Coordinates of C-alpha atoms in Angstrom, one line a residue:
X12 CA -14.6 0.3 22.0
X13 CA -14.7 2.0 25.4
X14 CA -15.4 5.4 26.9
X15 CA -11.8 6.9 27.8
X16 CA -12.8 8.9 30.4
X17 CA -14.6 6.0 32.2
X18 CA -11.4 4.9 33.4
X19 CA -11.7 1.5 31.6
X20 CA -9.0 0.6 29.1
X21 CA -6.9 -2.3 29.0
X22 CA -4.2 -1.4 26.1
X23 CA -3.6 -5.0 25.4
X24 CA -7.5 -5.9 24.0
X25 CA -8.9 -2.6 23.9
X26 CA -8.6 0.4 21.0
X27 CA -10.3 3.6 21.5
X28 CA -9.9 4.3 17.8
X29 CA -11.1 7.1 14.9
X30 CA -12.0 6.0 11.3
X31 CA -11.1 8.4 8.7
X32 CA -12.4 11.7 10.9
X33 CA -15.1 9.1 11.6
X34 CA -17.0 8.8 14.8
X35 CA -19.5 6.9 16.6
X36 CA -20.9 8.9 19.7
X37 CA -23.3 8.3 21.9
X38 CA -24.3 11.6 24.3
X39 CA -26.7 13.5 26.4
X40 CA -25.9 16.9 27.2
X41 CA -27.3 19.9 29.4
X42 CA -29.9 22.1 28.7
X43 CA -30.9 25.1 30.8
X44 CA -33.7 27.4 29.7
X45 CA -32.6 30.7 31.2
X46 CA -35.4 32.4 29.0
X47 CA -38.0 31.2 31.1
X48 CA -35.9 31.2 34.4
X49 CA -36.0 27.6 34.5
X50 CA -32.8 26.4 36.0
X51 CA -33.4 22.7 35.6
X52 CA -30.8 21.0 33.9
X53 CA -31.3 17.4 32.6
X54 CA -28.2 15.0 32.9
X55 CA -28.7 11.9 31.4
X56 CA -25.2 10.9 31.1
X57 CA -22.6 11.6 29.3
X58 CA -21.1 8.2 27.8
X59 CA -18.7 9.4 25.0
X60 CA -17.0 6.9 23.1
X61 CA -14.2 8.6 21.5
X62 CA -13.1 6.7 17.9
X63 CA -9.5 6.9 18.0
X64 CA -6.9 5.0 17.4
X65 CA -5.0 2.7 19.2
X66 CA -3.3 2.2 21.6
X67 CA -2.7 2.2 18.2
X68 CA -0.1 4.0 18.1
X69 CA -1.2 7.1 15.6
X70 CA -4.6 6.1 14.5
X71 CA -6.3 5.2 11.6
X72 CA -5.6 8.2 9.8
X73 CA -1.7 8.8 10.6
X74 CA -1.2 4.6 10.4
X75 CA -2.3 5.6 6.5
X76 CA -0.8 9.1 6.4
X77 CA 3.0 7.4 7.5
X78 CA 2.8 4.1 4.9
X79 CA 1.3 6.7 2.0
X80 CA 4.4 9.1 2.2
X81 CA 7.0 6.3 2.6
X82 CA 6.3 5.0 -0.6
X83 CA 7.7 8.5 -2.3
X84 CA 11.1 7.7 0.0
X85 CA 12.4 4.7 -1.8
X86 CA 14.3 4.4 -4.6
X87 CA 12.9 4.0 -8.6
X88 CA 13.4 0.4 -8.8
X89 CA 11.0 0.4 -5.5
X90 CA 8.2 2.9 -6.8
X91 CA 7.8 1.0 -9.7
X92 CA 6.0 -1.3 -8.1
X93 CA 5.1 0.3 -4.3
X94 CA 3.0 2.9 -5.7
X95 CA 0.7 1.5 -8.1
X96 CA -0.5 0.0 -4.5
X97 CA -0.2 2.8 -2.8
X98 CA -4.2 2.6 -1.9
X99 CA -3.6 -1.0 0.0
X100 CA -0.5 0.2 1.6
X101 CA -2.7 2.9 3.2
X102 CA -5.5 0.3 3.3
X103 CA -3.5 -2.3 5.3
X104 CA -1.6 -0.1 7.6
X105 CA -4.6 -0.6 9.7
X106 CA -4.9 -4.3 9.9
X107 CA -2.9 -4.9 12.7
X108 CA -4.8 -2.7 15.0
X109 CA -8.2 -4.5 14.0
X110 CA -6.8 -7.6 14.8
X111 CA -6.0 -6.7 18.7
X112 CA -9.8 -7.8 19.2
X113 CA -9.2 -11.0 17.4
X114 CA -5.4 -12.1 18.0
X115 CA -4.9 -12.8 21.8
X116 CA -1.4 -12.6 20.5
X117 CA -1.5 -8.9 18.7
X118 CA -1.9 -6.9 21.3
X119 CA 1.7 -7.3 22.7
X120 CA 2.9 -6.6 19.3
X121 CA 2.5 -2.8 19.6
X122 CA 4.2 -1.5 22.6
X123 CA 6.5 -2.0 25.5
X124 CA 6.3 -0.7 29.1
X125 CA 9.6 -0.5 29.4
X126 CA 9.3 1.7 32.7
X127 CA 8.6 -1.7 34.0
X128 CA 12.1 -2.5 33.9
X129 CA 13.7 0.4 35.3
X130 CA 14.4 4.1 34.8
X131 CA 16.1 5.3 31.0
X132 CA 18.1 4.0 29.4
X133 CA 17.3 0.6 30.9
X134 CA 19.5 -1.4 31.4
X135 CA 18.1 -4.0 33.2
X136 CA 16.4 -5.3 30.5
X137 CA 19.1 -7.1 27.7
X138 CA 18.1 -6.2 24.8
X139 CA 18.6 -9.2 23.4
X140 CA 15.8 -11.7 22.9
X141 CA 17.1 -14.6 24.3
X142 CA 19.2 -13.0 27.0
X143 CA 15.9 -11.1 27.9
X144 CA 13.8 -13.8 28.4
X145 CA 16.2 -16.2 29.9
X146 CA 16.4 -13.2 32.4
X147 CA 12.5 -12.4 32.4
X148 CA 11.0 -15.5 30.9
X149 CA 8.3 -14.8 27.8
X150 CA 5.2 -14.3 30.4
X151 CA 6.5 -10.8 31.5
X152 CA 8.1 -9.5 28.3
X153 CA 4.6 -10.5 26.8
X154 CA 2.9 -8.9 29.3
X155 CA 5.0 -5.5 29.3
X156 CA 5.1 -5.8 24.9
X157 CA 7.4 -7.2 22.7
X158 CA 7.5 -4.3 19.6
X159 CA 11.1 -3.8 19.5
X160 CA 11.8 -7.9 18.5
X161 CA 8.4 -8.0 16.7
X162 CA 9.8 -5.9 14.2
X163 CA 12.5 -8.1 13.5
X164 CA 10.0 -10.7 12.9
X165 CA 8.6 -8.7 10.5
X166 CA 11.6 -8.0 9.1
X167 CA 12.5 -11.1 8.0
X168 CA 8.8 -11.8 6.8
X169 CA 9.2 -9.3 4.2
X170 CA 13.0 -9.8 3.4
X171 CA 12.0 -13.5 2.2
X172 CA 8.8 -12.4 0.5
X173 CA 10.9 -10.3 -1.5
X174 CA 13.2 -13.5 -1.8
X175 CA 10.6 -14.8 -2.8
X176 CA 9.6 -12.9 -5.4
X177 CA 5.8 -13.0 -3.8
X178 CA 3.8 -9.4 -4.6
X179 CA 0.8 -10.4 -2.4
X180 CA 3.0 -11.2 1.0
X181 CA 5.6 -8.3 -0.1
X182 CA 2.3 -5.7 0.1
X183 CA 1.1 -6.8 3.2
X184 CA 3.7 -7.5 5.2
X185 CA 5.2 -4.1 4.6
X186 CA 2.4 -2.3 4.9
X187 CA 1.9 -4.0 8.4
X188 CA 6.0 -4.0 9.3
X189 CA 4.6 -0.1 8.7
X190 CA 2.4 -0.3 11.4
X191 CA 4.6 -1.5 14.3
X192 CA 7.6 0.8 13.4
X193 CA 5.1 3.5 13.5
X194 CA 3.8 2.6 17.0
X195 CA 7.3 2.4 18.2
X196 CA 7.5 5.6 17.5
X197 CA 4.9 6.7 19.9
X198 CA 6.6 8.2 23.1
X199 CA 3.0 6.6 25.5
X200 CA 3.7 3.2 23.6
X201 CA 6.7 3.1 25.7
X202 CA 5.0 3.5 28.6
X203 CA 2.6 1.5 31.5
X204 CA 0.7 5.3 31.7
X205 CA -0.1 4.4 28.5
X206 CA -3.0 6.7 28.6
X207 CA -2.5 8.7 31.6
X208 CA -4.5 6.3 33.7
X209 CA -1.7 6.7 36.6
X210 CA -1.9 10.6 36.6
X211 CA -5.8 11.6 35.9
X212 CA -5.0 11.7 32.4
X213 CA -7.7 9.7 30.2
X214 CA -7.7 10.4 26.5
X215 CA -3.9 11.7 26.2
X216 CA -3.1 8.9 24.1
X217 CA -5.6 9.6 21.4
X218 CA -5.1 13.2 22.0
X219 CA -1.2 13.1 21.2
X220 CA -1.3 10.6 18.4
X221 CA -4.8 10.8 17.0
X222 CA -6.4 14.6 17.8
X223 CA -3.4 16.6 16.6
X224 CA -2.3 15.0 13.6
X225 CA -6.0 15.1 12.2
X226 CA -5.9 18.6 13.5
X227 CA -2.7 19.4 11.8
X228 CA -0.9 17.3 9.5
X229 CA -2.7 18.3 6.1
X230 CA -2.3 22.0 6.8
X231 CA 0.5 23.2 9.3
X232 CA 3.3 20.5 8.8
X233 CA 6.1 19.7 5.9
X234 CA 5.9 15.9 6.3
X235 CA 8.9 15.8 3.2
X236 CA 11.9 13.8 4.5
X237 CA 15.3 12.9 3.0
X238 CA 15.3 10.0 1.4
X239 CA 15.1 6.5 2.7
X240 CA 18.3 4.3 3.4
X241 CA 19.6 0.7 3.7
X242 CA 20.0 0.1 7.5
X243 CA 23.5 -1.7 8.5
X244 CA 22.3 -2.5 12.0
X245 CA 18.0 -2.9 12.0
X246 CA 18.1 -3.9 15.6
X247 CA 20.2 -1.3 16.6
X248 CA 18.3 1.3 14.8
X249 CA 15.1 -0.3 16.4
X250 CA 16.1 0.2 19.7
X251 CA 17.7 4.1 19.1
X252 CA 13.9 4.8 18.4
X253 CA 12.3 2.9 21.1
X254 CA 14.5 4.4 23.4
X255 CA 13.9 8.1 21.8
X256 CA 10.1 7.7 22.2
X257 CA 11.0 6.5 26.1
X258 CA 12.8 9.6 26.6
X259 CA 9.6 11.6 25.3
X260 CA 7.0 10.0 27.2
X261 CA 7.3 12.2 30.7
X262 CA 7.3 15.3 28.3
X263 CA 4.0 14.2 26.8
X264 CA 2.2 13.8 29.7
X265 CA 4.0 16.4 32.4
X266 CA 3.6 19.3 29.9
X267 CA -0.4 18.6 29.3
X268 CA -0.9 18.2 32.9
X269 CA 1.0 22.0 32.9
X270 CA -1.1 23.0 30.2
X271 CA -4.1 21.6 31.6
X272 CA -3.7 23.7 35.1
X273 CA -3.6 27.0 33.3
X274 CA -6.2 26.6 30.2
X275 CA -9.8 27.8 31.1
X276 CA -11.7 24.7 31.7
X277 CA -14.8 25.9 29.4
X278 CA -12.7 25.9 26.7
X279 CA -10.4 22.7 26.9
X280 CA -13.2 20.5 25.2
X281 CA -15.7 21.2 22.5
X282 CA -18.9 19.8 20.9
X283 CA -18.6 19.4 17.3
X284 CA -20.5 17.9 14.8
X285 CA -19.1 15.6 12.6
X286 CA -20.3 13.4 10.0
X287 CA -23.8 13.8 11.7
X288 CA -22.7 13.2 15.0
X289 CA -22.2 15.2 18.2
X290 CA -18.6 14.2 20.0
X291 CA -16.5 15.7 22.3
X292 CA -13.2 16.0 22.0
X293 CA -10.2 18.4 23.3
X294 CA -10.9 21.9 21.3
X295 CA -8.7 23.3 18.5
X296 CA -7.5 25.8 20.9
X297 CA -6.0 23.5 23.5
X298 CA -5.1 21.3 20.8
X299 CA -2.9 23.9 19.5
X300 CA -1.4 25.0 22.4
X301 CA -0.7 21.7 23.6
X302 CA 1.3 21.1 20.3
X303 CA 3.1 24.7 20.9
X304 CA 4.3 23.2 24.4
X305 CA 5.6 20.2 23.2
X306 CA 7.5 22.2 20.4
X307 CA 6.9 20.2 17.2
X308 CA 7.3 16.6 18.8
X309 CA 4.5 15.0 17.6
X310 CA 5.1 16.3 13.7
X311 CA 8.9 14.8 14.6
X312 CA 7.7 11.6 15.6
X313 CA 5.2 11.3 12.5
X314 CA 8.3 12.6 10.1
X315 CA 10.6 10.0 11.6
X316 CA 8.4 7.1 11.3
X317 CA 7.5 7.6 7.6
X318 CA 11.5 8.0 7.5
X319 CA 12.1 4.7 9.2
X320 CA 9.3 3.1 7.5
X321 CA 10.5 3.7 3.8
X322 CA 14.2 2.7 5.2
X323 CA 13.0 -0.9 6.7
X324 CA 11.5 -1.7 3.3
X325 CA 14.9 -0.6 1.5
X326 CA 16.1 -2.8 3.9
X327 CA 14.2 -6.2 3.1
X328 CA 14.8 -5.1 -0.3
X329 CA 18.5 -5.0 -0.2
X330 CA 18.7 -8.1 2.1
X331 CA 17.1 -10.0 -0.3
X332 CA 19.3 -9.3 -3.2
X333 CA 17.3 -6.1 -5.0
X334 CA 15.3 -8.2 -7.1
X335 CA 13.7 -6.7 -10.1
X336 CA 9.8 -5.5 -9.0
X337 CA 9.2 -4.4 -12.1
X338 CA 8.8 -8.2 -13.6
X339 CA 6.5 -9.0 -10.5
X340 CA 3.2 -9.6 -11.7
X341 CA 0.2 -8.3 -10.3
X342 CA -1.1 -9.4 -7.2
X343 CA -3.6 -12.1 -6.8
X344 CA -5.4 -12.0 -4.1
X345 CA -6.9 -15.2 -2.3
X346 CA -10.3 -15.5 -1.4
X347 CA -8.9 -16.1 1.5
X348 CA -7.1 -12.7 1.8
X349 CA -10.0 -11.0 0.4
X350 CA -12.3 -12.2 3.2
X351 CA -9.7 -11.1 5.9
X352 CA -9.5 -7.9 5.2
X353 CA -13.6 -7.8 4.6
X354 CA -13.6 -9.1 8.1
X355 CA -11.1 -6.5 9.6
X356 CA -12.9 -3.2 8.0
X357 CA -16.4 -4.7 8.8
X358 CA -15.6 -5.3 12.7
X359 CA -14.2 -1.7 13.0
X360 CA -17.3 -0.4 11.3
X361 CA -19.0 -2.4 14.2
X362 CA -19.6 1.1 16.5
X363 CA -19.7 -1.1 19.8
X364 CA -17.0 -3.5 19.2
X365 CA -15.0 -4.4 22.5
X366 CA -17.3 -2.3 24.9
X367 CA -17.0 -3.0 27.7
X368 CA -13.1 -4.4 27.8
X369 CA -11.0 -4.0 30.5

């Protein structure tokens, strides 16, 4: 965990996250005794360490929020079975991002820079795997994120699970195929200003995906979609997503950076209280504003990735023949498992974990 505003944050190791509304902090603040007239004002220093979510794409809340509401897209002979597990589908939508510290491999797995490779629609890079790194080699489309193929990979994990008839694997590999379509979905995923570090913009990644869906979601948006569909072309559809939260990222930062020149100051951040500790973090009212200018995108994004998420898992449903879930029995989990996903939650309950990354 780092301090956003310190300037230090390295998107492939690093997650500034938030836990459920949960947040570690660590702060000093001013105090001024006007009463008295004593003007002296104590600065200790002000080392916030903002829980939030990714460069995880969404956050721990919205990761949860998008796999819980996909479930109610797919069809009956999918409910039958995805909902009794709702609770780990939420649970495990998160696993992915707690890896990143673990995995020297995961990071890659959530974003792509695709800047890196020209100006939209990019067409420099083929979007082809093998044509792409025959052109690139695998060092540089590691380095600049592989999501788009990762989700193929996942993909085809949960297309043979279902194959395979296997409830454990068919849980949590689409509940984690969850996670990365989600994260594609974020316009600053797409982007090597992943969190305005090139434009004097720390924090805007957990601001877009992490502040204003906490802020908003349960109160101000419909987050009811159509209904979830088999996908003819995956890849294709993988890359018309990618390519639409591309096209968004400029709007994301360019209006806040117009938002941020005519806001008062005093009022863009706020000290709250929560969960017995004092964080900072941008205030309700530029929160809101901020949403205003960006005219509903970031409840679009959220509605299209619980949209995309319940169709890939029609998908892998459908590839796999449509066998019957209602004859699955009921998960077993190994000891194994079980310990995993002890370790994950444990090291993200760890309120120092990856300080200091860069």
């Amino acid at each position: 965990m780092v301090a956003e505003n310190s300037g230090v944050f390295n998107r492939k190791n690093t997650v500034v996250f938030s836990l459920q509304h949960r947040y570690f902090t660590i702060a000093s603040y001013s105090i001024a005794n006007d009463l008295w007239g004593m003007k002296k004002i104590l600065i200790c220093c002000c080392f916030i360490l903002w829980v939030h979510s990714d460069l995880m794409a969404w956050g721990f809340y919205a990761h949860r929020l998008i796999n819980k509401h996909a479930v109610f897209l797919l069809p009956p002979e999918m409910i039958v079975f995805f909902k009794p597990h709702i609770g780990y589908l939420e649970e495990r939508a998160t696993a992915p991002d707690s890896r990143r510290y673990m995995v020297q491999e995961e990071g890659p797995r959530h974003y792509i820079d695709l800047d890196h490779y020209g100006t939209y629609p990019f067409d420099s890079l083929p979007r082809k795997w093998t044509a792409a790194s025959e052109k690139f080699g695998q060092d540089i489309l590691n380095a600049h994120g592989i999501v788009p193929w990762w989700i193929q990979t996942m993909l085809a994990r949960l297309t043979k699970a279902f194959s395979n008839k296997d409830p454990v694997n068919i849980l949590k590999t689409a509940a984690e195929l969850g996670h990365y379509i989600a994260d594609a979905h974020v316009p600053l995923h797409t982007s090597s200003n992943h969190n305005g570090q090139k434009t004097n913009q720390h924090g805007i990644h957990a601001f877009w995906e992490s502040r204003i869906p906490e802020l908003l979601a349960e109160t101000e948006w419909d987050l009811l979609t159509g209904k979830g569909f088999y996908i003819e072309d995956p890849f294709r559809f993988t890359w018309q997503f990618v390519l639409e939260s591309a096209g968004a990222a400029d709007s994301v930062l360019n209006l806040e950076a117009l938002l941020n020149r005519s806001f008062p100051q005093e009022r863009k951040f706020a000290f709250e209280f929560r969960n017995g500790q004092l964080i900072k973090q941008y205030s309700s009212d530029y929160s809101i504003q901020y949403n205003k200018s960006l005219n509903g995108m970031v409840e679009r994004r959220l509605r299209s990735s619980i949209h995309a998420v319940a169709s890939f898992w029609i998908t892998a449903w459908t590839e796999a023949g449509q066998p019957d879930l209602s004859m699955l029995e009921k998960p077993a989990w190994s000891e194994a498992e079980r310990k995993e996903m002890e370790t994950l939650q444990a090291f993200w309950k760890t309120p120092l974990a990856g300080a200091g990354c860069h």
